[in-house]
mmCIF file of C-alpha atoms in Angstrom:
data_model
loop_
_atom_site.group_PDB
_atom_site.id
_atom_site.type_symbol
_atom_site.label_atom_id
_atom_site.label_comp_id
_atom_site.label_asym_id
_atom_site.label_seq_id
_atom_site.Cartn_x
_atom_site.Cartn_y
_atom_site.Cartn_z
ATOM 1 C CA MET A 1 -0.847 12.551 6.510
ATOM 2 C CA GLN A 2 0.361 9.613 4.843
ATOM 3 C CA LEU A 3 -3.028 7.779 4.696
ATOM 4 C CA ARG A 4 -4.206 11.125 3.384
ATOM 5 C CA LYS A 5 -1.770 11.387 0.840
ATOM 6 C CA ARG A 6 -2.257 8.012 -0.306
ATOM 7 C CA CYS A 7 -5.836 8.525 -0.495
ATOM 8 C CA SER A 8 -5.400 11.439 -2.548
ATOM 9 C CA ALA A 9 -3.373 9.336 -4.974
ATOM 10 C CA ILE A 10 -5.919 7.221 -5.217
ATOM 11 C CA ILE A 11 -9.157 8.924 -5.713
ATOM 12 C CA GLY A 12 -7.575 12.046 -6.987
ATOM 13 C CA PRO A 13 -6.825 15.262 -5.450
ATOM 14 C CA ASP A 14 -10.138 17.032 -6.044
ATOM 15 C CA LEU A 15 -12.384 14.252 -4.095
ATOM 16 C CA ALA A 16 -9.508 14.153 -1.431
ATOM 17 C CA ALA A 17 -9.933 17.857 -0.912
ATOM 18 C CA LYS A 18 -13.362 17.738 -0.689
ATOM 19 C CA ALA A 19 -13.131 15.624 2.541
ATOM 20 C CA LEU A 20 -14.132 16.953 5.618
ATOM 21 C CA GLN A 21 -11.617 16.021 8.549
ATOM 22 C CA LEU A 22 -13.794 14.702 12.163
ATOM 23 C CA SER A 23 -12.068 13.005 14.660
ATOM 24 C CA GLY A 24 -8.954 12.592 12.581
ATOM 25 C CA GLU A 25 -10.618 10.610 9.678
ATOM 26 C CA ASP A 26 -11.716 11.606 6.347
ATOM 27 C CA ALA A 27 -15.625 11.677 5.808
ATOM 28 C CA TRP A 28 -17.337 12.923 2.313
ATOM 29 C CA GLU A 29 -21.189 14.251 1.608
ATOM 30 C CA PRO A 30 -23.344 11.587 -0.030
ATOM 31 C CA ALA A 31 -22.383 13.087 -3.989
ATOM 32 C CA SER A 32 -18.559 12.614 -2.983
ATOM 33 C CA CYS A 33 -18.984 9.540 -1.783
ATOM 34 C CA ARG A 34 -20.408 8.152 -4.310
ATOM 35 C CA GLU A 35 -17.584 9.269 -6.461
ATOM 36 C CA VAL A 36 -15.158 7.837 -4.026
ATOM 37 C CA ILE A 37 -16.734 4.528 -3.901
ATOM 38 C CA SER A 38 -16.859 4.377 -7.682
ATOM 39 C CA LYS A 39 -13.082 5.676 -7.842
ATOM 40 C CA LEU A 40 -12.224 2.901 -5.186
ATOM 41 C CA ARG A 41 -13.942 -0.031 -7.231
ATOM 42 C CA ASP A 42 -12.288 1.463 -10.406
ATOM 43 C CA SER A 43 -9.215 1.136 -8.990
ATOM 44 C CA GLY A 44 -9.630 -2.854 -7.727
ATOM 45 C CA LEU A 45 -9.978 -1.718 -3.823
ATOM 46 C CA ALA A 46 -12.863 -2.920 -1.621
ATOM 47 C CA VAL A 47 -15.263 -0.629 0.239
ATOM 48 C CA VAL A 48 -15.285 -3.069 3.482
ATOM 49 C CA GLY A 49 -17.121 -0.610 5.347
ATOM 50 C CA VAL A 50 -19.324 2.922 5.620
ATOM 51 C CA GLU A 51 -20.657 4.964 8.675
ATOM 52 C CA LEU A 52 -22.868 7.764 8.595
ATOM 53 C CA TRP A 53 -21.639 10.779 10.536
ATOM 54 C CA ASN A 54 -22.581 14.201 11.853
ATOM 55 C CA PRO A 55 -20.231 16.459 12.399
ATOM 56 C CA GLN A 56 -20.045 17.825 15.883
ATOM 57 C CA GLY A 57 -17.313 20.687 16.035
ATOM 58 C CA SER A 58 -14.450 18.819 14.529
ATOM 59 C CA ASP A 59 -15.265 15.682 16.205
ATOM 60 C CA ALA A 60 -18.035 12.814 14.211
ATOM 61 C CA LYS A 61 -20.964 11.601 15.892
ATOM 62 C CA TRP A 62 -21.520 7.829 14.818
ATOM 63 C CA ILE A 63 -24.891 7.471 13.600
ATOM 64 C CA ALA A 64 -25.129 4.148 11.602
ATOM 65 C CA SER A 65 -22.691 1.407 10.263
ATOM 66 C CA SER A 66 -23.140 -0.726 7.039
ATOM 67 C CA ASN A 67 -23.556 -4.601 7.646
ATOM 68 C CA TYR A 68 -22.936 -6.360 4.280
ATOM 69 C CA ASN A 69 -21.314 -9.482 3.503
ATOM 70 C CA CYS A 70 -19.957 -10.206 0.437
ATOM 71 C CA PRO A 71 -18.155 -13.932 -0.439
ATOM 72 C CA GLU A 72 -14.500 -13.458 -1.419
ATOM 73 C CA SER A 73 -14.927 -17.032 -2.711
ATOM 74 C CA SER A 74 -16.240 -15.549 -6.288
ATOM 75 C CA GLY A 75 -12.861 -14.178 -6.781
ATOM 76 C CA TRP A 76 -11.585 -10.556 -6.127
ATOM 77 C CA PRO A 77 -13.059 -8.860 -8.940
ATOM 78 C CA ALA A 78 -16.696 -10.127 -7.551
ATOM 79 C CA TYR A 79 -16.164 -9.141 -4.184
ATOM 80 C CA VAL A 80 -14.782 -5.586 -5.047
ATOM 81 C CA ARG A 81 -18.135 -5.216 -7.188
ATOM 82 C CA CYS A 82 -20.247 -6.584 -4.372
ATOM 83 C CA CYS A 83 -18.814 -4.346 -1.753
ATOM 84 C CA ALA A 84 -19.425 -1.512 -3.619
ATOM 85 C CA GLU A 85 -22.953 -1.998 -4.668
ATOM 86 C CA HIS A 86 -23.429 -2.397 -0.992
ATOM 87 C CA ALA A 87 -21.669 0.518 0.076
ATOM 88 C CA LEU A 88 -23.672 2.816 -2.608
ATOM 89 C CA ALA A 89 -26.743 1.095 -1.634
ATOM 90 C CA PHE A 90 -25.980 2.553 2.465
ATOM 91 C CA VAL A 91 -24.956 5.858 1.048
ATOM 92 C CA ASP A 92 -28.408 5.965 -0.937
ATOM 93 C CA ARG A 93 -30.367 5.054 2.085
ATOM 94 C CA PHE A 94 -29.052 7.686 4.811
ATOM 95 C CA GLY A 95 -27.835 9.930 2.086
ATOM 96 C CA ASP A 96 -30.821 12.508 2.720
ATOM 97 C CA GLU A 97 -29.833 12.669 6.455
ATOM 98 C CA PRO A 98 -29.328 16.164 7.441
ATOM 99 C CA GLU A 99 -26.006 16.798 7.767
ATOM 100 C CA ALA A 100 -24.914 13.245 6.846
ATOM 101 C CA LEU A 101 -21.140 12.810 5.985
ATOM 102 C CA PHE A 102 -19.990 8.995 5.263
ATOM 103 C CA ASN A 103 -16.337 7.844 6.697
ATOM 104 C CA LEU A 104 -15.265 4.677 4.491
ATOM 105 C CA SER A 105 -12.866 1.563 4.983
ATOM 106 C CA TRP A 106 -11.330 -0.068 2.619
ATOM 107 C CA SER A 107 -9.278 -2.919 1.679
ATOM 108 C CA ALA A 108 -6.509 -4.170 -1.171
ATOM 109 C CA GLU A 109 -6.615 -7.755 -2.094
ATOM 110 C CA THR A 110 -2.855 -7.938 -0.925
ATOM 111 C CA GLU A 111 -4.295 -6.678 2.697
ATOM 112 C CA THR A 112 -6.729 -9.655 3.023
ATOM 113 C CA GLY A 113 -4.972 -12.849 2.158
ATOM 114 C CA ALA A 114 -7.453 -13.637 -0.656
#
């Protein structure tokens, strides 16, 4: 629940409320996921991974994962922008899949040692 509260503080309660809980983690439909990625980017957080899920009851069925590598050597702001661009491209690529839901992993600069 602590992570969910922290997520809500970052992306806002309206977007947090749009998340579906699957396997104990948040997942968003494509349009909401795009908004979440933008909010995280604008907050200086890097979206370091995206997973495409399909719901199976209250569990998630993994379909695909993003695979991108943005250089941290360009500085944190450029890294955050690069990650967001790739994350949005992944959502755009798979957003038309039936029952597509997206789970995000993100990181703050202080968590990476960059």
